[in-house]
XYZ file of C-alpha atoms in Angstrom:
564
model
C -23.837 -79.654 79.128
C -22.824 -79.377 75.430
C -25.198 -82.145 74.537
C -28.284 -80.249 75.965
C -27.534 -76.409 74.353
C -27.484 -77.768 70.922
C -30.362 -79.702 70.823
C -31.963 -76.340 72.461
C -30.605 -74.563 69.673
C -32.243 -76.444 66.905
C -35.276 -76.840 68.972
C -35.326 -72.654 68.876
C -34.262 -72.269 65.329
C -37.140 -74.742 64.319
C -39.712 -72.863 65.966
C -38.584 -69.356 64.097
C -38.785 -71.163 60.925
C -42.399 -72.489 61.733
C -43.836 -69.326 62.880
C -41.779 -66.645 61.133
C -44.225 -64.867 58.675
C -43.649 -64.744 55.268
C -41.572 -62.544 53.830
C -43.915 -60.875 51.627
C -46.936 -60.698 50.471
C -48.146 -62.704 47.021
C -50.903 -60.131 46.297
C -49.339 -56.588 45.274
C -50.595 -53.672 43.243
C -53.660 -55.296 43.378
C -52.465 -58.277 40.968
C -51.712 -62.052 42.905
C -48.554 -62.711 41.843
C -48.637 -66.499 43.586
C -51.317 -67.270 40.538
C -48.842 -66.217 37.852
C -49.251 -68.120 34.369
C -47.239 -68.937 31.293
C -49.793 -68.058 28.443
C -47.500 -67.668 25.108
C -44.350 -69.365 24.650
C -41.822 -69.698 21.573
C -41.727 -65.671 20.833
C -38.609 -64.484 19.410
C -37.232 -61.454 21.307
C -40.464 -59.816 22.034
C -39.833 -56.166 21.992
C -43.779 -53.943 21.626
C -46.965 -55.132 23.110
C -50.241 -53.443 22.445
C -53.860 -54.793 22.599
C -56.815 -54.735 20.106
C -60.511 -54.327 20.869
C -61.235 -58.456 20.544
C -59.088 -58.822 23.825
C -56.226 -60.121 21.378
C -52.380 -58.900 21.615
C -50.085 -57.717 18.810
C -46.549 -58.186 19.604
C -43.388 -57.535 17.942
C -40.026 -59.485 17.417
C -37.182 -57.814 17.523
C -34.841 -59.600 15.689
C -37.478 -60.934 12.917
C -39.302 -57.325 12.177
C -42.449 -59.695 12.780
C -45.990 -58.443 14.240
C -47.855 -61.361 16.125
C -51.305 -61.442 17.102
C -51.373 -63.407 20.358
C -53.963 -65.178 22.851
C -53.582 -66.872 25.884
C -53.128 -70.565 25.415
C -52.888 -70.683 21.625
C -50.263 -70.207 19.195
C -49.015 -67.159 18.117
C -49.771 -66.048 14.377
C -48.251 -63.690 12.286
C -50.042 -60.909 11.016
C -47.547 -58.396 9.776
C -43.732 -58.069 8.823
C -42.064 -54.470 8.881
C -40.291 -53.804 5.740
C -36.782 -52.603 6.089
C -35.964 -53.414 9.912
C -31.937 -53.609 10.610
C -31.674 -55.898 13.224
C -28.429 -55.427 15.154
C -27.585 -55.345 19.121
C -30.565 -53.672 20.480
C -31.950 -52.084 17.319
C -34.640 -53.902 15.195
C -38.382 -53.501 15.438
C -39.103 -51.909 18.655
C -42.142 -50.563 19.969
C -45.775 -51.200 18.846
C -49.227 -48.890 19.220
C -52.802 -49.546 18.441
C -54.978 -46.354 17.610
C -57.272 -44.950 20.258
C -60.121 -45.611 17.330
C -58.931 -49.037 16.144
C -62.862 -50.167 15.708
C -63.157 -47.091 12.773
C -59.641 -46.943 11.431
C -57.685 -50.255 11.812
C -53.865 -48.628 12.122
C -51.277 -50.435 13.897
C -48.019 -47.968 14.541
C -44.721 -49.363 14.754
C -41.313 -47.877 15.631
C -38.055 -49.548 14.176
C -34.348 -49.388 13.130
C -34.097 -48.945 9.571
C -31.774 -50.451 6.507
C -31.886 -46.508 5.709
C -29.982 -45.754 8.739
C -32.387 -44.252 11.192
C -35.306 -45.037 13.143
C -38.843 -44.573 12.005
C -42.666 -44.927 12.624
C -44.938 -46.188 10.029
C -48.636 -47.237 10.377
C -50.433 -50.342 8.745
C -53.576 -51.825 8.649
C -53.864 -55.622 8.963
C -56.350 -55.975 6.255
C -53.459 -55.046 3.890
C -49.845 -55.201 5.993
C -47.630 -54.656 3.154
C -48.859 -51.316 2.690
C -46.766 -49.146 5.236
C -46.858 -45.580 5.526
C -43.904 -43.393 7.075
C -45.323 -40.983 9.276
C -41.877 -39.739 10.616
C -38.393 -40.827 9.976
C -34.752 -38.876 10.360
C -34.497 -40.313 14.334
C -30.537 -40.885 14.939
C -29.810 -44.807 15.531
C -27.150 -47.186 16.468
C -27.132 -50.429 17.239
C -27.639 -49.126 20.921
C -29.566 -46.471 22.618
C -32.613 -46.472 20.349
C -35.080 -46.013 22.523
C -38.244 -47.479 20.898
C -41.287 -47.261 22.961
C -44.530 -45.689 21.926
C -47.968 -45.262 22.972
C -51.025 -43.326 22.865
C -51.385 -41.118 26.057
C -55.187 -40.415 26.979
C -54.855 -36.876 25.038
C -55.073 -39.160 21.667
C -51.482 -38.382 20.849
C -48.737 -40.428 20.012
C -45.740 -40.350 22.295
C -42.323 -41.928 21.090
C -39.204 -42.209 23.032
C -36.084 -41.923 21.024
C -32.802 -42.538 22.769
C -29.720 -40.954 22.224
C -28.163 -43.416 19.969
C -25.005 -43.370 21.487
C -24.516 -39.631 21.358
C -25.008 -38.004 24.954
C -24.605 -34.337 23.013
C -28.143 -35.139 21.545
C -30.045 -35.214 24.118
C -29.437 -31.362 25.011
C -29.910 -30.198 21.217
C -33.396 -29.542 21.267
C -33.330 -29.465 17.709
C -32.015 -33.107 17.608
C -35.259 -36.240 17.646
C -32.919 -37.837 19.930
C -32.645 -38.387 23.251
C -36.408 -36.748 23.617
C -39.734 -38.234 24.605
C -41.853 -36.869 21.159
C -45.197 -35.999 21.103
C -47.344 -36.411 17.400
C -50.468 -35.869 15.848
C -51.829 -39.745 14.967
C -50.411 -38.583 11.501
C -47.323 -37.671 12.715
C -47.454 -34.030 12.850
C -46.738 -31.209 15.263
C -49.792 -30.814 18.178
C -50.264 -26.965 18.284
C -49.792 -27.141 22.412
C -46.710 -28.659 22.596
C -44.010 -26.935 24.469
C -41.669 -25.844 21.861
C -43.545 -24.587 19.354
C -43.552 -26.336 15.722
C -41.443 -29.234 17.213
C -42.208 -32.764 18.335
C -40.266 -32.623 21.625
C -42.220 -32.977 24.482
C -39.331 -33.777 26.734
C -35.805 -33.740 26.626
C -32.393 -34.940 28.477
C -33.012 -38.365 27.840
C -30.052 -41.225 27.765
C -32.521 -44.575 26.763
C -36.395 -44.113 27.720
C -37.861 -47.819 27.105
C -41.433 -47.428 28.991
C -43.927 -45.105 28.636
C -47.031 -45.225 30.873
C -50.176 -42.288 32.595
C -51.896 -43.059 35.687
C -55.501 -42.218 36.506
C -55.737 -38.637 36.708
C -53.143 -38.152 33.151
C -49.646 -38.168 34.796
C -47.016 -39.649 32.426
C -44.049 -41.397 33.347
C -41.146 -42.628 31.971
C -38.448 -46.057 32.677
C -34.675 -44.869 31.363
C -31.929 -46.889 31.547
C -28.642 -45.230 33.188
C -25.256 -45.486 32.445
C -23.115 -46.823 34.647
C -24.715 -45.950 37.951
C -28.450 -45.155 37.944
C -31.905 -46.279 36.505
C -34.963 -43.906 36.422
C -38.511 -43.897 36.439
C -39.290 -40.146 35.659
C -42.388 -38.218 36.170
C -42.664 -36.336 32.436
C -43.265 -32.751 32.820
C -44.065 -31.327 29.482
C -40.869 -29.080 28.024
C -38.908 -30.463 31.376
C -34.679 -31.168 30.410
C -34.081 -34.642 32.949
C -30.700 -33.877 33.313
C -28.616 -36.258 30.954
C -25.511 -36.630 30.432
C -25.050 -34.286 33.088
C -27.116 -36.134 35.372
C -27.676 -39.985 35.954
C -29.819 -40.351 38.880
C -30.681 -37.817 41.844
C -28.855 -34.432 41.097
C -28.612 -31.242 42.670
C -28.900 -28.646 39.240
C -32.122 -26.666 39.724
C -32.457 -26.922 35.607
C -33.027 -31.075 35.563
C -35.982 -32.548 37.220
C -35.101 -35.143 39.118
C -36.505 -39.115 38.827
C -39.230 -40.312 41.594
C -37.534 -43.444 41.761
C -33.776 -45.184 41.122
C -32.174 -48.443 41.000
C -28.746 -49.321 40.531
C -28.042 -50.960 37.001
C -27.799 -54.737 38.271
C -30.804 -54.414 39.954
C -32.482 -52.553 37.391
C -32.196 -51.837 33.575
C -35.423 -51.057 33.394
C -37.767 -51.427 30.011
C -41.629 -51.636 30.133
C -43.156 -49.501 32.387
C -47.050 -50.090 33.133
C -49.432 -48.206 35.958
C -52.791 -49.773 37.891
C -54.206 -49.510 41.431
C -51.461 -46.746 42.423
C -49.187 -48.797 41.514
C -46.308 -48.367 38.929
C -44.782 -51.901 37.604
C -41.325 -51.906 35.547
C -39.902 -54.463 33.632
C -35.935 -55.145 34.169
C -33.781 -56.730 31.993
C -30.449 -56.855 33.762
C -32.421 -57.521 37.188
C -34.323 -60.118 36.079
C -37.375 -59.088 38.396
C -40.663 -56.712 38.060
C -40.281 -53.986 40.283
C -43.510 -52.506 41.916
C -43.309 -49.058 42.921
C -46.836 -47.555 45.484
C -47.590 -44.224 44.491
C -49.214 -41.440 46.409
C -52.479 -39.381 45.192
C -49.869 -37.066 43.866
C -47.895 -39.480 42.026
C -44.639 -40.117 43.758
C -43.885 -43.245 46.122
C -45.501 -43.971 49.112
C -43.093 -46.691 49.940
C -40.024 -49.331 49.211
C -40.493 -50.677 46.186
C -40.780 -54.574 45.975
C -39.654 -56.609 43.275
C -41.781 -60.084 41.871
C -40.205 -62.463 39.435
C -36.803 -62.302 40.999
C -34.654 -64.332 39.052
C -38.177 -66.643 37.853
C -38.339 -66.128 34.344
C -35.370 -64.072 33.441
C -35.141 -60.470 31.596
C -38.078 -58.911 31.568
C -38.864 -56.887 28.862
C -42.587 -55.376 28.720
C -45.024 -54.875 31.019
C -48.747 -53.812 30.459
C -52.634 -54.181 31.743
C -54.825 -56.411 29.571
C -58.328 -55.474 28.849
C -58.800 -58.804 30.216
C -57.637 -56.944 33.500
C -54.400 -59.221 34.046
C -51.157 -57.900 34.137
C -48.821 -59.358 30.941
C -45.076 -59.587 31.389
C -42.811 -60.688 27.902
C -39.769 -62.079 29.090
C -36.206 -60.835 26.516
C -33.879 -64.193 26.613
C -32.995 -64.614 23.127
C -31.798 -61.539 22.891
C -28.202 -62.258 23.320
C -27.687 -61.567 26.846
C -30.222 -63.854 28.498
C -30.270 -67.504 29.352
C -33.113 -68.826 27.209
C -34.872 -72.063 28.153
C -36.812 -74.063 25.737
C -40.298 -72.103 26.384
C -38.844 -68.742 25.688
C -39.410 -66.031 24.918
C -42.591 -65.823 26.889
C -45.313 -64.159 28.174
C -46.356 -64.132 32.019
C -50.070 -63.175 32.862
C -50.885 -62.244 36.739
C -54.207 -62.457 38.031
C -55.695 -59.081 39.414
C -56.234 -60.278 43.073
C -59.671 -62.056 44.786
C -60.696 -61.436 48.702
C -62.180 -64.388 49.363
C -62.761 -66.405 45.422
C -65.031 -63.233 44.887
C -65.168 -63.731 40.813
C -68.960 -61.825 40.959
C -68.828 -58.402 39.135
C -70.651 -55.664 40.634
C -74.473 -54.805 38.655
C -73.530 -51.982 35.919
C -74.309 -48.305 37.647
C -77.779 -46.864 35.591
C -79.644 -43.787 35.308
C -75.807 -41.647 34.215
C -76.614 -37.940 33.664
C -75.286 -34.850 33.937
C -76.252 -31.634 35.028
C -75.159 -28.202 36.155
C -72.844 -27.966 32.394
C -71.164 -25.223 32.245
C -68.094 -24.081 29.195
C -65.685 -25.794 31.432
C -67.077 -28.571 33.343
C -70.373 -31.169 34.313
C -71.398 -32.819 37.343
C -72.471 -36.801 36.465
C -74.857 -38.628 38.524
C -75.753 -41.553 38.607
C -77.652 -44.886 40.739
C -75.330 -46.953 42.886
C -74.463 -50.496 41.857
C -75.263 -53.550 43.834
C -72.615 -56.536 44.976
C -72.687 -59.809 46.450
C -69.640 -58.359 48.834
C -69.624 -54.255 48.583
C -69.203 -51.298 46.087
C -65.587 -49.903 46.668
C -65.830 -47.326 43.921
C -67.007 -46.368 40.759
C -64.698 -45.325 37.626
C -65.170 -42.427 35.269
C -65.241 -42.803 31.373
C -64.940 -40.246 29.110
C -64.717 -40.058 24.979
C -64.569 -37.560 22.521
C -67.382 -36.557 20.498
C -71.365 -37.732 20.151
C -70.088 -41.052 18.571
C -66.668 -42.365 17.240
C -63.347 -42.061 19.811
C -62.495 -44.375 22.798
C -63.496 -44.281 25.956
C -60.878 -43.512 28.556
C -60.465 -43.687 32.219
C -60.617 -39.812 33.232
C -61.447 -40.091 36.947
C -62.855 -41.857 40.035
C -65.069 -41.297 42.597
C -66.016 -43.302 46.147
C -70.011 -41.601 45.878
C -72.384 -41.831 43.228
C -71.555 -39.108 41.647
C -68.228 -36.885 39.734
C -67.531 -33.272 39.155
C -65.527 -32.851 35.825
C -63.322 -30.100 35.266
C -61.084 -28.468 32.943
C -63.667 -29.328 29.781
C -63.446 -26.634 26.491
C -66.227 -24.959 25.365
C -68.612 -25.698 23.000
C -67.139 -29.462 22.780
C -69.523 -32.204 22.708
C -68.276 -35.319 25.476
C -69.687 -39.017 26.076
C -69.364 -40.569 29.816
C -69.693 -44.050 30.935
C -69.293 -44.951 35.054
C -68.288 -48.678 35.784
C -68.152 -50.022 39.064
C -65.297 -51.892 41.555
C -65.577 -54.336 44.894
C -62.981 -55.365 46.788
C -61.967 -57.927 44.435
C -61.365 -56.008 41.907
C -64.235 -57.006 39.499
C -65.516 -54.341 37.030
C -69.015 -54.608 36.324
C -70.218 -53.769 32.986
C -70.177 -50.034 31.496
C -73.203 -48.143 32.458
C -75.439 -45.799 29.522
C -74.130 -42.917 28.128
C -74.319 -39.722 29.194
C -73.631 -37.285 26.372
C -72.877 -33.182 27.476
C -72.228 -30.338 25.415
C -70.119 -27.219 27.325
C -71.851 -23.810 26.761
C -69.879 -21.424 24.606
C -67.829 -18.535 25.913
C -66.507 -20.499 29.407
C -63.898 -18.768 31.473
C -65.143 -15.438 31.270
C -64.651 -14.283 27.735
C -65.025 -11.211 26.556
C -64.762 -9.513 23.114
C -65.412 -12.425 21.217
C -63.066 -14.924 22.847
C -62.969 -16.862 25.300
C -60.252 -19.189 27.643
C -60.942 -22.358 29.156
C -57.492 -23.727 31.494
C -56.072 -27.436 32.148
C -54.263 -28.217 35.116
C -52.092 -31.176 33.412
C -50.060 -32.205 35.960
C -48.779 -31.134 39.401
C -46.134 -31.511 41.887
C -45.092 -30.623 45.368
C -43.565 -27.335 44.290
C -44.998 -26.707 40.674
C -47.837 -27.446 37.844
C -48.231 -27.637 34.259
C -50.978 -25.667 32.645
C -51.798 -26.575 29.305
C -53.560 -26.762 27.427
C -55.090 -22.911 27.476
C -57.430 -23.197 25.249
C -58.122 -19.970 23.260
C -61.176 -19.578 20.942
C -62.898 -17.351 18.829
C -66.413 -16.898 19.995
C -67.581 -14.401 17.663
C -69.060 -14.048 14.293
C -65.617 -12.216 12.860
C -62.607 -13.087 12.931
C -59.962 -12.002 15.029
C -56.424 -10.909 14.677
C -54.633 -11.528 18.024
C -55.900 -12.088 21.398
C -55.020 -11.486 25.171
C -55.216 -13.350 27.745
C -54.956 -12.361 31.609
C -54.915 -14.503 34.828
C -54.171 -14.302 38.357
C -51.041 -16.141 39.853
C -51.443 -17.414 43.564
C -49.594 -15.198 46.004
C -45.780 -16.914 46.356
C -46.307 -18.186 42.645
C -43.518 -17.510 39.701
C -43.820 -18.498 35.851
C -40.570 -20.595 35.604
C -41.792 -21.171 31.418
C -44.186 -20.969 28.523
C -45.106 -22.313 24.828
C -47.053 -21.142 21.905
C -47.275 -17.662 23.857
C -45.420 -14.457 24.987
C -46.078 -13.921 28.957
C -45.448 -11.253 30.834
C -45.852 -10.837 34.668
C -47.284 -7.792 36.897
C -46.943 -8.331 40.491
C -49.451 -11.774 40.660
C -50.919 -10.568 37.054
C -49.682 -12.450 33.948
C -50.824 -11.025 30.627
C -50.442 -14.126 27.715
C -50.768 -12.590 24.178
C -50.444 -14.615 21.023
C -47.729 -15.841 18.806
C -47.428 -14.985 15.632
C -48.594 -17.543 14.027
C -51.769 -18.662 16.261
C -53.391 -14.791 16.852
C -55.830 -15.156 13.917
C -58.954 -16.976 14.349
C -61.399 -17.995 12.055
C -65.390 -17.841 14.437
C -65.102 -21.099 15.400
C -61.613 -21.525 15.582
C -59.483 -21.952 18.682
C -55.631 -22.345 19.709
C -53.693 -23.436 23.170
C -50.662 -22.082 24.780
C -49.241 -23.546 28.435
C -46.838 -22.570 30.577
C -45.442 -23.946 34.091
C -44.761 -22.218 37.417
C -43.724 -22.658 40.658
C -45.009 -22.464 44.161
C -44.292 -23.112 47.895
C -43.665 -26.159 49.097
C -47.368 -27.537 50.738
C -49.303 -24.603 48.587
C -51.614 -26.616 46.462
C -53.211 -23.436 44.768
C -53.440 -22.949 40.785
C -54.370 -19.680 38.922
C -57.757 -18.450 38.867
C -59.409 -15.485 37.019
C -58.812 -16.151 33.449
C -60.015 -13.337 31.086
C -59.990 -13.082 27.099
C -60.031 -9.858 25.135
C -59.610 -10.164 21.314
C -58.900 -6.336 19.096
């Protein structure tokens, strides 16, 4: 009897094994992660990774306070060294940005531990490396908790994270660089909207922010390393406090915002942060994996999050989107508390995913145009693209200006054509549409539309006027910001007021660059001191954030301007 059960057994367990799908799938986030390829090897602690306009990557070492231009396949070559980088633990030469308008002005940016003591940004231009400017320096450092990432967002600013550098007090003291995510001018100055006014911090409560990434429709988000317990990825709300050291993780203090997503620290310690296709992908170091996280429309998950690379190629450091459309991944083994093999450090490039060996782009979308302009918004149209397999979508370019600026990816539509919203008035815009099939393939850009907004939008009166941005939005609040204030007349003005209508249920929780006061569902905004005088021409922002019920997706209407 024995003899026949055990055969049976095997005969059972065989068949599981033999039909049993697989556990996952190889295609997530739109990238085929089965197709994975080592294209750079022999980096030295990779730390930055940004892109310039040839296709071409600059990365930066760590340890060496090297900048490395780097292409698939070939060998790296050094294009710049950072003077004065202290090298030590995790400090050294961190994170790296490429300007917005690298094709007119050449600057690199680069953030890094100093001999001086503190952390730093300088820019450079390749054409002549040794010359380094410091744009902003004074950032608390340690051979720990430094922080270091920084990018452009799709505003044109510079964001920098700066970690606490070992000192959890600083991340409370507003007045403190540390433990913030910073927001500069290119040149390192103070933007008029942020929310404190004449200070850099955009965000604050911060332990160790190491990614830095915006989705589609401008969200930012943020990967921090925890202490002891918790990893975050963080939706950044503009003058939000994220809790630290009072909170790691999930908390229940109505001041902190709380993350969208955590991880323990072994399966996390998280570092590059990237977004495409809804999907958020973060880098861990102590994990070893990439985690991908599936948003919602509204940015926050729409699932479990699934991790790739388990245990493949070791820490993971940085994560980004190529304009070649891949997905890079640097690996962080020679950093003292990886396993390095004799290819390291790396860098991993994923596929964006095929249906079927589609490789044929969609025909570029013609005949862009806009009509119906108005001071806050345009509607583009434009002629639908053809495809060997189907038109999914189309995606919405925008750039500053009548020439000069990058195009950025400001929207998307399913139809041939795009309402745009929240434009300033009088401000001259450029659009491109490109197209998408199921295979992901972008066709080529199509012609430029360029629109000028009509003075005076929002209903100005008295020779000013107010045009509103809905930045960012969540189930029970919004940002607003930037109001955009300007002088419309042909005097100028000394002061101005500005009056809206709050949504029934709605409550200013805060404000910047602005004194508020509230009448029922009435706020009256009147200028600071220092931004009420205008010049004709001229113009200013405030913000401010509110509150709402839970499942009301209202935002203020009614915006009026009166100037003395």
């Amino acid at each position: 009897m024995r003899a026949r059960v055990i055969p049976a057994l095997i005969m059972a367990l065989l068949a599981l094994i033999v039909t049993a799908p697989e556990a996952r799938a190889q295609v997530i986030g739109g990238f085929d992660f089965s197709r994975a390829q080592v294209s750079v090897t022999g980096l030295q602690v990779p730390w930055g990774l940004a892109f310039l306009p040839d296709g071409s990557a600059l990365v930066s070492e760590r340890n060496t306070g090297r900048i490395l231009q780097v292409r698939p396949g070939q060998t790296p070559t050094a294009v710049a060294t950072i003077s004065g980088v202290s090298a030590s633990g995790e400090s050294g030469l961190l994170g790296i940005a490429v300007s917005p308008t690298y094709a007119q002005d050449g600057w690199v940016y680069a953030y890094f531990t100093s001999t001086a003591g503190d952390n730093r940004l300088v820019r450079l231009q390749l054409t002549a490396p040794q010359t380094q400017t410091v744009l902003f320096s004074g950032v608390p450092s340690n051979t720990f908790h430094d922080g270091g990432r920084i990018a452009f967002g799709p505003d044109g600013m510079l964001y920098v994270a700066a970690g606490d550098a070992g000192n959890s007090a600083n991340a409370q003291n507003v007045n403190s660089p540390a433990g913030k995510i910073l927001r500069m001018t290119p040149t390192g100055g103070v933007p008029a909207d942020n929310p404190i006014a004449g200070s850099r911090v955009w965000t604050y409560g911060h332990r160790n922010v190491q990614g830095l990434t915006w989705d589609s429709q401008g969200r930012m988000y943020a990967a921090e390393l925890g202490q002891n317990t918790w990893d975050e990825v963080n939706q950044i709300v503009a003058g939000s406090n994220y809790g630290w050291p009072t909170c790691e993780g999930t908390c229940t203090n109505p001041s902190f915002r709380n993350p969208i997503v955590t991880w323990t620290t072994a399966e996390a310690s998280p570092s590059g942060l990237a977004w495409a296709n809804n999907t958020l992908f973060v880098a861990a170091l102590r994990g070893q994996r990439l985690w991908t996280v599936p948003l919602t429309s509204a940015g926050t998950p729409s699932g479990t999050p699934l991790a790739e690379f388990q245990s493949t190629y070791g820490r993971l450091r940085t994560v980004a989107v190529g304009p070649d459309g891949w997905l890079w991944v640097t690996t962080s083994n020679r950093d003292g508390r990886g396993t390095p093999v004799a290819q390291d450090d790396r860098i991993v490039r994923v596929p964006p995913a095929t249906t079927g060996g589609d490789t044929t782009p969609p025909a570029a979308p013609a005949g862009l145009a806009a009509s119906g302009t108005t001071s806050t918004g345009t509607t583009l149209a434009w002629t639908a693209s053809t495809d060997n397999v189907g038109v999914t979508g189309y995606d919405v370019l925008r750039a500053p200006g009548a020439s000069g600026g990058a195009f950025t990816q400001v929207g998307t539509s399913a139809t041939t054509s795009f309402a745009q919203t929240g434009l300033t008035a009088n401000t001259t815009y450029r659009y491109q549409v490109r197209a998408r099939d199921a295979a992901g393939n972008l066709s080529p850009v199509s012609n430029t539309a360029t629109v000028t907004t009509t003075p005076g939008g929002g209903g100005g009166t008295g020779g000013c006027s107010v045009t509103a941005t809905v930045q960012t939005q969540w189930g029970n609040g919004y940002v607003i910001q930037p109001v955009t204030v300007a002088n419309t007349g042909t005097s100028a003005i000394n002061g101005w007021t500005v009056t809206l209508t709050l949504p029934s249920g709605h409550t200013v929780t805060g404000s910047w660059n602005a004194t508020l006061t509230v009448s029922g569902q009435t706020v009256t905004a009147r200028s600071a001191g220092h931004n009420g005088a205008l010049s004709p021409g001229q113009n200013t922002t405030f913000g401010f954030q509110a509150s709402r019920p839970n499942g009301n997706t209202q935002t203020p209407s009614g915006y009026q301007c009166t100037s003395p």
